[in-house]
GROMACS .gro file of C-alpha atoms in nm:
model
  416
    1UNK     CA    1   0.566  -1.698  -1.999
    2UNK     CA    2   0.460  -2.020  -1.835
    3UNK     CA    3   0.129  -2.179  -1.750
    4UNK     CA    4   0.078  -2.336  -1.485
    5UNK     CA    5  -0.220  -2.546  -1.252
    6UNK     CA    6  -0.324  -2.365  -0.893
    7UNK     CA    7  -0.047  -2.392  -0.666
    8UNK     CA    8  -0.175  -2.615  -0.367
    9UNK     CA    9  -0.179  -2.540   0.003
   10UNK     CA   10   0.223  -2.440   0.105
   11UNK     CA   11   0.362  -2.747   0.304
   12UNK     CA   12   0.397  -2.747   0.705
   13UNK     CA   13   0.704  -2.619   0.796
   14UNK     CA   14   0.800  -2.674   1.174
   15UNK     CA   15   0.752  -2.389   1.422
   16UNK     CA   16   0.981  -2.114   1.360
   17UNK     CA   17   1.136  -1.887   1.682
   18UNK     CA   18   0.937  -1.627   1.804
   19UNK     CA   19   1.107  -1.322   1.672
   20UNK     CA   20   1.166  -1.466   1.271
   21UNK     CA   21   0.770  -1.475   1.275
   22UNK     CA   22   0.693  -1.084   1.245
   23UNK     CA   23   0.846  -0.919   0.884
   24UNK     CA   24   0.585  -0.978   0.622
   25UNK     CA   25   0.360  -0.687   0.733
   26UNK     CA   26   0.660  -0.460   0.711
   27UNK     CA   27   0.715  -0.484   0.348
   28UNK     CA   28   0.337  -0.486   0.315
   29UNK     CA   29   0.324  -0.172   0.524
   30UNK     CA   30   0.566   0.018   0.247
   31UNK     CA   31   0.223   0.031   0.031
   32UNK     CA   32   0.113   0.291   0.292
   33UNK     CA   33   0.395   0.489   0.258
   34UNK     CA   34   0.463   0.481  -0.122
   35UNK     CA   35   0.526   0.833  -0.347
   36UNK     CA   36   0.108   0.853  -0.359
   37UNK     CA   37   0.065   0.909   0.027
   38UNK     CA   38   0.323   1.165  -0.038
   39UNK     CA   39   0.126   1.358  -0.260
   40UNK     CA   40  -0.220   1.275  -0.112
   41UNK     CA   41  -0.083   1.422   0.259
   42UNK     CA   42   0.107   1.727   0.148
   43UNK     CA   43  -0.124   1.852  -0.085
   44UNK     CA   44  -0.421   1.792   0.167
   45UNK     CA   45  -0.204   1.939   0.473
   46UNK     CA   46  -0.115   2.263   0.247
   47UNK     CA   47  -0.443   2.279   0.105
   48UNK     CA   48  -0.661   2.267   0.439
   49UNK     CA   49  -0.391   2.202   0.686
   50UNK     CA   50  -0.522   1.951   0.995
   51UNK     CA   51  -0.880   1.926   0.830
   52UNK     CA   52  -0.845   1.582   0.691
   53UNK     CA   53  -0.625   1.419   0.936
   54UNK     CA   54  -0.953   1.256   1.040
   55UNK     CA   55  -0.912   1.095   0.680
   56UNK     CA   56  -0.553   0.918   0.782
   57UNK     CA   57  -0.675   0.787   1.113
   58UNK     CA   58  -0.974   0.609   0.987
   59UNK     CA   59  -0.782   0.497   0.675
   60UNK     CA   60  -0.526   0.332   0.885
   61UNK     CA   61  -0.778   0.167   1.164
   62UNK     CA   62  -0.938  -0.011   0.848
   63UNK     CA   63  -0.588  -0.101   0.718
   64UNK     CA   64  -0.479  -0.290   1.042
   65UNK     CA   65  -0.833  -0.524   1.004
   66UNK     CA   66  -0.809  -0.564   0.617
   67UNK     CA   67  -0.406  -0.616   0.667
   68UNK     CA   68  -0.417  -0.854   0.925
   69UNK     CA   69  -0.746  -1.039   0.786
   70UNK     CA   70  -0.541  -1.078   0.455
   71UNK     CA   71  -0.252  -1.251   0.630
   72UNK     CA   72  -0.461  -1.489   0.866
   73UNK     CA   73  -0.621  -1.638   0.494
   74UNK     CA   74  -0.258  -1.669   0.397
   75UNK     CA   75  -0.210  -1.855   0.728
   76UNK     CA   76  -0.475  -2.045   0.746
   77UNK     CA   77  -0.519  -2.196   0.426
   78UNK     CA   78  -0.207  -2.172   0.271
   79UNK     CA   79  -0.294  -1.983  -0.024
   80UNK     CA   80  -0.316  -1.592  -0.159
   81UNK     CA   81  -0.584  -1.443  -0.181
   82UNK     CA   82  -0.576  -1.408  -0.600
   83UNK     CA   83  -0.506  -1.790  -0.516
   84UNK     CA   84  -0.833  -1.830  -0.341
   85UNK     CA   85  -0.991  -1.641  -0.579
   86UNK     CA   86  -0.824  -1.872  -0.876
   87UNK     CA   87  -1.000  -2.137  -0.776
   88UNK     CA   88  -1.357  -2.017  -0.670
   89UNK     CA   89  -1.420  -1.843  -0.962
   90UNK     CA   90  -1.532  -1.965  -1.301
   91UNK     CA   91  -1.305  -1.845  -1.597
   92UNK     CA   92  -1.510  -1.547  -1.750
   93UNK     CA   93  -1.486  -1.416  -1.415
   94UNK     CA   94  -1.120  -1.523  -1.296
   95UNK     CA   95  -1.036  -1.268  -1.664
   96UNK     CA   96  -1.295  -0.971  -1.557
   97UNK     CA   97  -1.184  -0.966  -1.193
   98UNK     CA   98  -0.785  -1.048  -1.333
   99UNK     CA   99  -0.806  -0.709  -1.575
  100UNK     CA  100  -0.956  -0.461  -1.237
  101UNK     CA  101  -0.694  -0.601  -1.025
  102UNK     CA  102  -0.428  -0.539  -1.307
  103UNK     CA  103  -0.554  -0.176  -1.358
  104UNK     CA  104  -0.491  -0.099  -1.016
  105UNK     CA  105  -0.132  -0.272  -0.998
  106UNK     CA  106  -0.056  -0.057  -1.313
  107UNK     CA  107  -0.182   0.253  -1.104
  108UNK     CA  108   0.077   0.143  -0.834
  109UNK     CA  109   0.321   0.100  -1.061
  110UNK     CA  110   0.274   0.466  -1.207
  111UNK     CA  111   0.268   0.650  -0.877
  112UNK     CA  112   0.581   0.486  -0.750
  113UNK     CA  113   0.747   0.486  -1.028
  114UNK     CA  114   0.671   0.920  -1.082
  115UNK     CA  115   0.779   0.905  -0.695
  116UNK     CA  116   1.120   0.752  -0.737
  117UNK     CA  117   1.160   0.976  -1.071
  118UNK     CA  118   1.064   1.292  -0.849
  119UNK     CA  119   1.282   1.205  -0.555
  120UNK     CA  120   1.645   1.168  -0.792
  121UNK     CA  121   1.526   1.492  -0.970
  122UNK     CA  122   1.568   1.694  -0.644
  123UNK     CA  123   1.837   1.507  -0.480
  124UNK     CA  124   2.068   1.518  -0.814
  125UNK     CA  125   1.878   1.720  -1.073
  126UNK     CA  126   1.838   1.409  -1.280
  127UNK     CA  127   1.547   1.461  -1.549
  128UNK     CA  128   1.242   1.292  -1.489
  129UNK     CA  129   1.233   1.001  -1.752
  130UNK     CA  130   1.589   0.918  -1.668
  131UNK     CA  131   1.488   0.895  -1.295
  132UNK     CA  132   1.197   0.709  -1.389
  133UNK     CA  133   1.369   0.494  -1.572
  134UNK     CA  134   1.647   0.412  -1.294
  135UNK     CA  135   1.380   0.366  -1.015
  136UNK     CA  136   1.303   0.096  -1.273
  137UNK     CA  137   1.614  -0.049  -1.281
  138UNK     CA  138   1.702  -0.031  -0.891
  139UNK     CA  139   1.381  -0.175  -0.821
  140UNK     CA  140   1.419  -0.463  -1.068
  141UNK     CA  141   1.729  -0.503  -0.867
  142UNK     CA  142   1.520  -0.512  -0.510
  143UNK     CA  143   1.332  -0.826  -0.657
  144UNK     CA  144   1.637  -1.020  -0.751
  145UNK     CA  145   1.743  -1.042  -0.424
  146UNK     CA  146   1.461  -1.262  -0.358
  147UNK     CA  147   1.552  -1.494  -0.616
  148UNK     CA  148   1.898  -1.551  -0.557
  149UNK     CA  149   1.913  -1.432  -0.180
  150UNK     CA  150   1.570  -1.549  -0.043
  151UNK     CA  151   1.285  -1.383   0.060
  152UNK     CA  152   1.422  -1.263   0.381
  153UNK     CA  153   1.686  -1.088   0.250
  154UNK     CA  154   1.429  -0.898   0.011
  155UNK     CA  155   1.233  -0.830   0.334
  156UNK     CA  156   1.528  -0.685   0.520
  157UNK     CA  157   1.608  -0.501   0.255
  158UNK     CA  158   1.282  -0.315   0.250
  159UNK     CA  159   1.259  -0.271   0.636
  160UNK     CA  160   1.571  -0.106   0.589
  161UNK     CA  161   1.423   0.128   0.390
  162UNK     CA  162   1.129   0.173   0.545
  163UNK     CA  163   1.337   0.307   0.837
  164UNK     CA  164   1.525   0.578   0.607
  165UNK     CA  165   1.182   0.709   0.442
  166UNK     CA  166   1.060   0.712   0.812
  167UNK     CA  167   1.342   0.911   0.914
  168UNK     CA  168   1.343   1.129   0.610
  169UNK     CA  169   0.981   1.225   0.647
  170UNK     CA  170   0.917   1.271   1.023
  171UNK     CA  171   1.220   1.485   1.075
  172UNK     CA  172   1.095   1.787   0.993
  173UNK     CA  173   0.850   1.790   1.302
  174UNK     CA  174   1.146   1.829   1.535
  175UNK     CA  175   1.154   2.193   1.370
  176UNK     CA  176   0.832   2.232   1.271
  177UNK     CA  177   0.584   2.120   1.565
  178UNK     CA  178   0.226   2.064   1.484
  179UNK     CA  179  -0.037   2.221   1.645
  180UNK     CA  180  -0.210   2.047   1.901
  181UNK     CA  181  -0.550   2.209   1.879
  182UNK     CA  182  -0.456   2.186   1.520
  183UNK     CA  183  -0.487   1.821   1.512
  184UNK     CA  184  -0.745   1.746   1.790
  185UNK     CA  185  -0.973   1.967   1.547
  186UNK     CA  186  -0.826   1.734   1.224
  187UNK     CA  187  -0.980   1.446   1.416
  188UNK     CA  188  -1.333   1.561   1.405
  189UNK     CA  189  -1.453   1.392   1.006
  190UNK     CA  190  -1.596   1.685   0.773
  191UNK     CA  191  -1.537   1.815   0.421
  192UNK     CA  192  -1.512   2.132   0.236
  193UNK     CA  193  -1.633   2.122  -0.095
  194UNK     CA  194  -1.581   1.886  -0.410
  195UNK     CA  195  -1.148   1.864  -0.389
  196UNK     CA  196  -1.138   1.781  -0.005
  197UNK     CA  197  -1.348   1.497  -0.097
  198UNK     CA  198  -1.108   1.404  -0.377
  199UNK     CA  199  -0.799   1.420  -0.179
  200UNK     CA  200  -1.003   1.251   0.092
  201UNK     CA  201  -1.053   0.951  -0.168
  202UNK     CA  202  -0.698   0.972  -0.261
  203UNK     CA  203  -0.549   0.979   0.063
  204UNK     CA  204  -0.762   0.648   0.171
  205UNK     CA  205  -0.669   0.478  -0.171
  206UNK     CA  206  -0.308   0.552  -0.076
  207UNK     CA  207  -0.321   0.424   0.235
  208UNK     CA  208  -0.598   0.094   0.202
  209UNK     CA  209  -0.446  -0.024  -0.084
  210UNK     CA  210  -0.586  -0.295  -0.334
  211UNK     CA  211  -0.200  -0.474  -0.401
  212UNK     CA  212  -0.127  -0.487  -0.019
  213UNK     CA  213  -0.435  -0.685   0.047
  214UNK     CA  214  -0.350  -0.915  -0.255
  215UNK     CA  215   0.010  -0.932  -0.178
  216UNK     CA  216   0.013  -0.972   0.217
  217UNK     CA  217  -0.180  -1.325   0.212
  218UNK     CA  218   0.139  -1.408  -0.030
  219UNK     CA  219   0.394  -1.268   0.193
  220UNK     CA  220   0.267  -1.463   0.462
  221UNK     CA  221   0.193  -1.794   0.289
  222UNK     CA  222   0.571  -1.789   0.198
  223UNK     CA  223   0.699  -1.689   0.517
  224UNK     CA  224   0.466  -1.949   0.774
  225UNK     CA  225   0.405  -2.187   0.488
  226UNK     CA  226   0.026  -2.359   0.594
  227UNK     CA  227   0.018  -2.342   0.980
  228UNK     CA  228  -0.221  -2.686   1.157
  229UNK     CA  229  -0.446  -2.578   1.358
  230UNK     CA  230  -0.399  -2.602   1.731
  231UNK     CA  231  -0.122  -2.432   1.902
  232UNK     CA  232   0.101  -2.353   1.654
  233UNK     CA  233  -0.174  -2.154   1.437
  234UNK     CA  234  -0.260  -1.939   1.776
  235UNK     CA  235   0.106  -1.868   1.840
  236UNK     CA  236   0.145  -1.733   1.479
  237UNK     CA  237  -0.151  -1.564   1.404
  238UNK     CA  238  -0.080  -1.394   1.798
  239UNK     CA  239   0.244  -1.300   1.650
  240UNK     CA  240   0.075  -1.201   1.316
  241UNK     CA  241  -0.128  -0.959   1.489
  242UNK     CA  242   0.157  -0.805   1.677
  243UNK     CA  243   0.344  -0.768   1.314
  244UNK     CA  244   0.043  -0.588   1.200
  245UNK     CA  245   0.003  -0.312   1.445
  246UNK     CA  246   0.332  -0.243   1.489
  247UNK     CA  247   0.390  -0.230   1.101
  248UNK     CA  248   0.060  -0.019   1.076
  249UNK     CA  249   0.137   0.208   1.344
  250UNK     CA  250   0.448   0.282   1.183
  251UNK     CA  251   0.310   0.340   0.889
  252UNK     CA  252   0.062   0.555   0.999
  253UNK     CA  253   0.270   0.815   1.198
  254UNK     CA  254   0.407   0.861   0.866
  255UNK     CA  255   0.140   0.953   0.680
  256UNK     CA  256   0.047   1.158   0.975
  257UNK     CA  257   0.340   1.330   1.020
  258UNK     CA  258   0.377   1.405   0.685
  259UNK     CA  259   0.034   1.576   0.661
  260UNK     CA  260   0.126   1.802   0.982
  261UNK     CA  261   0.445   1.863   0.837
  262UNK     CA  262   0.281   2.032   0.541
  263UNK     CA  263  -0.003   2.211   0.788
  264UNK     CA  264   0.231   2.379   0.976
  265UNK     CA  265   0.524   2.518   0.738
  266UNK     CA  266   0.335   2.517   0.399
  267UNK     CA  267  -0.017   2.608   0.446
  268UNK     CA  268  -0.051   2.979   0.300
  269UNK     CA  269   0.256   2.935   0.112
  270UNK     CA  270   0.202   2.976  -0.310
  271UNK     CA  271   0.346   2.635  -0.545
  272UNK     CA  272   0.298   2.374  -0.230
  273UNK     CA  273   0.092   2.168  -0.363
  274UNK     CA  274   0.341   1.998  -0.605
  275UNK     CA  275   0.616   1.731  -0.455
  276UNK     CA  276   0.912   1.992  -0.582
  277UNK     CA  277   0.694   2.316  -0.470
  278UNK     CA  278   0.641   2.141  -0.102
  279UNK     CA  279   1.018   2.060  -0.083
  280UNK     CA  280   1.171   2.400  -0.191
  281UNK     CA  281   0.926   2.569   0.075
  282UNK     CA  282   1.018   2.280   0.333
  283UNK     CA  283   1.405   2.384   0.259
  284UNK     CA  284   1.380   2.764   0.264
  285UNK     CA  285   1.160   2.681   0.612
  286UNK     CA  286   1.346   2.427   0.800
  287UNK     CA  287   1.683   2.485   0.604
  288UNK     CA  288   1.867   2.189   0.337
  289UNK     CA  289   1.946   1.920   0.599
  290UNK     CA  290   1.568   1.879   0.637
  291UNK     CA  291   1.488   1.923   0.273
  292UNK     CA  292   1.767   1.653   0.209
  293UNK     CA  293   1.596   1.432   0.465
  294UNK     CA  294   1.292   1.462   0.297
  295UNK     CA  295   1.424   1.381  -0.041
  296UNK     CA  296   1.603   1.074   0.080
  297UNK     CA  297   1.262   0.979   0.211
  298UNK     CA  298   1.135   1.001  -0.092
  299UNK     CA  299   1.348   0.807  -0.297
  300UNK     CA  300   1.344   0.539  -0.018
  301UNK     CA  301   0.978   0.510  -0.040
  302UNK     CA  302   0.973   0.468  -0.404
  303UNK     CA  303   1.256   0.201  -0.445
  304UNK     CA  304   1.075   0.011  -0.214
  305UNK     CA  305   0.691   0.037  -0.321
  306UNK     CA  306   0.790  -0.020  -0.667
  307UNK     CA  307   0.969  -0.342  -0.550
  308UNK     CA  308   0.646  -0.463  -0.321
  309UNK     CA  309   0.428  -0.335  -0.637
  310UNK     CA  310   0.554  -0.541  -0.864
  311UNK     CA  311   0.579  -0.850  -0.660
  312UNK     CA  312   0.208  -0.781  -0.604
  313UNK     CA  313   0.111  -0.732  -0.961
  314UNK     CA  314   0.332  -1.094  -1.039
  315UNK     CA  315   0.111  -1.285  -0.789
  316UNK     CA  316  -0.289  -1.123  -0.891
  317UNK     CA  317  -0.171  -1.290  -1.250
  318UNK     CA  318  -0.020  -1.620  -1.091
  319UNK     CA  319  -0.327  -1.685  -0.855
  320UNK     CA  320  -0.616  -1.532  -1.111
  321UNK     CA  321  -0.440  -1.689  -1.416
  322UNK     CA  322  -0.207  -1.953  -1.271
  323UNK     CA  323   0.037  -1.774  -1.544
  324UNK     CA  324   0.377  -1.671  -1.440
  325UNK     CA  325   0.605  -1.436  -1.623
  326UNK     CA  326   0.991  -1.353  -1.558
  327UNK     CA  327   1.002  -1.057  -1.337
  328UNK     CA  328   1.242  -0.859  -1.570
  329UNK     CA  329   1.007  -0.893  -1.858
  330UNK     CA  330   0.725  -0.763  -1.611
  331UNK     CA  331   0.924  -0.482  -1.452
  332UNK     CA  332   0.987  -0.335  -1.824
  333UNK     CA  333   0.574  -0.397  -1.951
  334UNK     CA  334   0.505  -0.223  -1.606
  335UNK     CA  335   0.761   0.083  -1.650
  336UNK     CA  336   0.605   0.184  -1.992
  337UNK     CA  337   0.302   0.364  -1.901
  338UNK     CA  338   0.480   0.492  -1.584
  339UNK     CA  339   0.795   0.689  -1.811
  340UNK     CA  340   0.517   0.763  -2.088
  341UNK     CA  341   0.297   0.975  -1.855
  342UNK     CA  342   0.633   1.111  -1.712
  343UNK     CA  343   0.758   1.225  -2.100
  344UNK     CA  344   0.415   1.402  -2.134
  345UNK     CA  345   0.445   1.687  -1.883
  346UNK     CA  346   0.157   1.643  -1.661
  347UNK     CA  347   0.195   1.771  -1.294
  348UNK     CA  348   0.378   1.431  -1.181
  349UNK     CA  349   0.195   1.495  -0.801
  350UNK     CA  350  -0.129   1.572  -0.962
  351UNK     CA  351  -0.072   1.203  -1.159
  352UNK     CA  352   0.055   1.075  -0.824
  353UNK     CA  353  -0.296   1.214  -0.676
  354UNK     CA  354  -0.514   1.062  -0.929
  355UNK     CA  355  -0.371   0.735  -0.932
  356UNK     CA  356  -0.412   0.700  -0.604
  357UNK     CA  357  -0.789   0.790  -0.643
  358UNK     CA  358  -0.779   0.468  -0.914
  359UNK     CA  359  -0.630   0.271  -0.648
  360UNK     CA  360  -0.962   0.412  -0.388
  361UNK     CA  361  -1.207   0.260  -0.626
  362UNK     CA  362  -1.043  -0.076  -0.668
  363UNK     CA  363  -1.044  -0.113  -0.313
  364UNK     CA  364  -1.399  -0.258  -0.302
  365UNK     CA  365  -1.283  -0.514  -0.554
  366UNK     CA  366  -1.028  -0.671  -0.332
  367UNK     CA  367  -1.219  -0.573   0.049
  368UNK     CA  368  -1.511  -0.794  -0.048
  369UNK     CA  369  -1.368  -1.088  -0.173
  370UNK     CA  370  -1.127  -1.099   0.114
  371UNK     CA  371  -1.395  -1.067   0.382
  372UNK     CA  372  -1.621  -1.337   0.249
  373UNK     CA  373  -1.318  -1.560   0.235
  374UNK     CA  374  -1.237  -1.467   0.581
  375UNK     CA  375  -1.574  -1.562   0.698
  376UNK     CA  376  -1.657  -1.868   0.503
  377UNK     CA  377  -1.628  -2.178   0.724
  378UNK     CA  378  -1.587  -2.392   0.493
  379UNK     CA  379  -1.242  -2.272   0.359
  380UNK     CA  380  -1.135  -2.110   0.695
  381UNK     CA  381  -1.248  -2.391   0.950
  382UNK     CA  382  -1.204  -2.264   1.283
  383UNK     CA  383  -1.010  -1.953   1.199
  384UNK     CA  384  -1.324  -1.806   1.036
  385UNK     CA  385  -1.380  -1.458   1.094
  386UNK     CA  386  -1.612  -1.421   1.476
  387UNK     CA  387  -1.946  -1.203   1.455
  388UNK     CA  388  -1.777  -0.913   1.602
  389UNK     CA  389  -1.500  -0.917   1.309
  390UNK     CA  390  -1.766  -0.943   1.026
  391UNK     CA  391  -1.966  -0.638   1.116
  392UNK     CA  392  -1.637  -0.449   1.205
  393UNK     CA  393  -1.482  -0.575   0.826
  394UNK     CA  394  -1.818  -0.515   0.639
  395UNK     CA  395  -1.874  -0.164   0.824
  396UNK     CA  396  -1.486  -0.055   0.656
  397UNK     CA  397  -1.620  -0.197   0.345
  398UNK     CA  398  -1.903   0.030   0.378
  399UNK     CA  399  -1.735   0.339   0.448
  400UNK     CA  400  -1.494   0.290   0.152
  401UNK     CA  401  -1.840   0.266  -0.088
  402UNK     CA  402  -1.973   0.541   0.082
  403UNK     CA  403  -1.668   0.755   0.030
  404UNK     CA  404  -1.647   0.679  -0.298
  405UNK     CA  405  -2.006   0.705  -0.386
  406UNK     CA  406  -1.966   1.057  -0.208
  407UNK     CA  407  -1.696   1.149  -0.467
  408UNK     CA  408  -1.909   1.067  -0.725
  409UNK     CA  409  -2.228   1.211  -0.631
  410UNK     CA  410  -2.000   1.576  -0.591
  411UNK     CA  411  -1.798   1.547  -0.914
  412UNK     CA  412  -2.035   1.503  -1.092
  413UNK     CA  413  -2.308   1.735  -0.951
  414UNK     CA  414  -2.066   2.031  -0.922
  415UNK     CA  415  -2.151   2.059  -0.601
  416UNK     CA  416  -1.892   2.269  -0.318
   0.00000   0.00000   0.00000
């Protein structure tokens, strides 16, 4: 472990061609589709079918502003957003806000970890430690290409499998087609009772999540380096916004289809609302080539979020604490907790569910540091956030409180 003083702005590189500019919210995009959102959207699609699709479609409307907010600071000024935060705050709280952020990288690390370990258990039968402990070692793998190959080839890698868990989860709507009235209902926002307001929490903490805002200001900082203003900033953060939605929308049909998926061939069914429950029912329904599919997506997702997860979790510590430690000897301190929870025989979806209810409540901590950032004129200059952007940024802020405060209030009342 090395210590180190705050990185400064990255260095101007010269314009790169127009299509080597989109990428970074690709791999940022595989935190929206990690083992969690699995969990989160079949369990919520077999438990009220189309009633919280609502749920997914605000989720990913805020992601698109917080994503793409979180790159322009990485554009702009050069620097991460744990960088940011590195510098502006003093060291009592740099350590406080250092040990929330770390919390929720560990709850990312648990959920795709449990996913990966899921996936090779119903693809080969492999036992769940075992699997756990492979998605370790593949992943560990994933990261090494950026060392030795460059980021690029990291971030082709993940695309790649981005498209494979995108195939592997949306093909079962070509046998299974939603309802349309199904989903136009799903659109209109309500609750019933305590547990849609959980898996409401947990399906917006899978999809908004904490590590993607840290991680995507890093991603971009690396790949633009710090942009001058004038044309050349334009041009990118133009292209930055195209990267965004079309990652995001991506993204989001996933999650979506995934939750229709589930209302259409699992609701009324008994044992769907476990991973292996939801794909035996998915298999005896739409027959093994789509329960393959699905298990390929699976494993896909989790090799890949584990990889982004960790990368995540390496720079909160390097921008918070301007500490850096070898990525091997993270990977292992990070797969610990993951393989202990696995050994204990929890529900591994339930844990998936719950840590992505963890991730839900650290979202506040990263959506309000990034938006003041955003909008502070002195560290932003020109490419400070406009009226209309603040009041759209601190109304998403607001409805993840609210949400949150809302899960509270019920739990804890008994109320539903």
């Amino acid at each position: 472990m090395t210590t180190t003083d705050a990185a400064p702005p990255a260095t101007i590189r010269p314009p790169r061609p127009r299509g080597l500019l989109l990428g970074p919210a690709f791999v940022a995009a595989i935190a929206y589709v990690d083992p969690g959102n699995v969990a989160a959207n079949l369990t919520a699609g077999a438990s009220y079918q189309y009633l919280l699709l609502w749920v997914l479609v605000l989720a990913n409307a805020i992601a698109v502003l917080v994503q793409y907010l979180s790159a322009k600071l990485g554009i702009v000024t050069g620097r991460s957003l744990p960088e940011v935060l590195g510098q502006r705050l003093p060291r009592s709280s740099r350590l406080a806000f250092w040990g929330q952020a770390e919390i929720v990288a560990a709850a990312t690390d648990v959920a795709e970890i449990i996913g990966g370990a899921l996936a090779l258990q119903l693809l080969f039968g492999v036992p769940l430690v075992v699997g756990g402990l492979l998605t370790g070692a593949a992943s560990l793998g994933l990261l090494l290409l950026t060392r030795y190959r460059g980021g690029r080839v990291f971030q082709n890698a993940v695309i790649a499998l981005l498209v494979v868990l995108s195939i592997g989860f949306c093909a079962g709507l070509l046998f299974a087609p939603p309802s349309p009235s199904g989903m136009l209902a799903g659109l209109v926002p309500r609750f019933e009772g305590t547990t849609s307001v959980l898996l409401a929490t947990s399906m917006l903490g899978a999809t908004v999540m904490p590590h993607a805002v840290y991680l995507h200001s890093a991603l971009t900082r690396d790949h633009h380096g710090h942009v001058a203003e004038g044309v050349d900033r334009r041009r990118v953060l133009k292209a930055t916004r195209v990267d965004v939605v079309l990652a995001l929308i991506v993204a989001g049909a996933v999650n979506i289809a995934m939750l229709v998926l589930a209302a259409s061939t699992l609701a009324g069914r008994s044992d769907t609302d476990t991973i292996p429950g939801a794909h035996r029912a998915i298999t005896e329904t739409l027959g093994p080539l789509v329960g393959l599919l699905f298990g390929i997506g699976l494993l896909a997702s989790g090799l890949a979020s584990t990889s982004v997860g960790a990368m995540a979790g390496a720079e909160i510590m390097r921008g918070l604490l301007h500490v850096r430690i070898p990525l091997f000897v993270r990977r292992v301190v990070t797969l610990v907790p993951a393989l202990i929870l696995l050994g204990t025989g929890v529900s591994p979806t339930w844990l998936l569910v719950l840590s992505q209810v963890v991730l839900s409540f650290g979202i506040v901590f990263a959506l309000v540091p990034l938006v003041r950032a955003t909008s502070d004129p002195a560290l932003m200059g020109s490419g400070r956030n406009r009226l209309p952007t603040r009041i759209a940024a601190w109304a998403a802020t607001g409805v993840v409180v609210a949400l949150n405060l809302a899960l509270i209030v019920l739990t804890v009342t008994g109320l539903g």
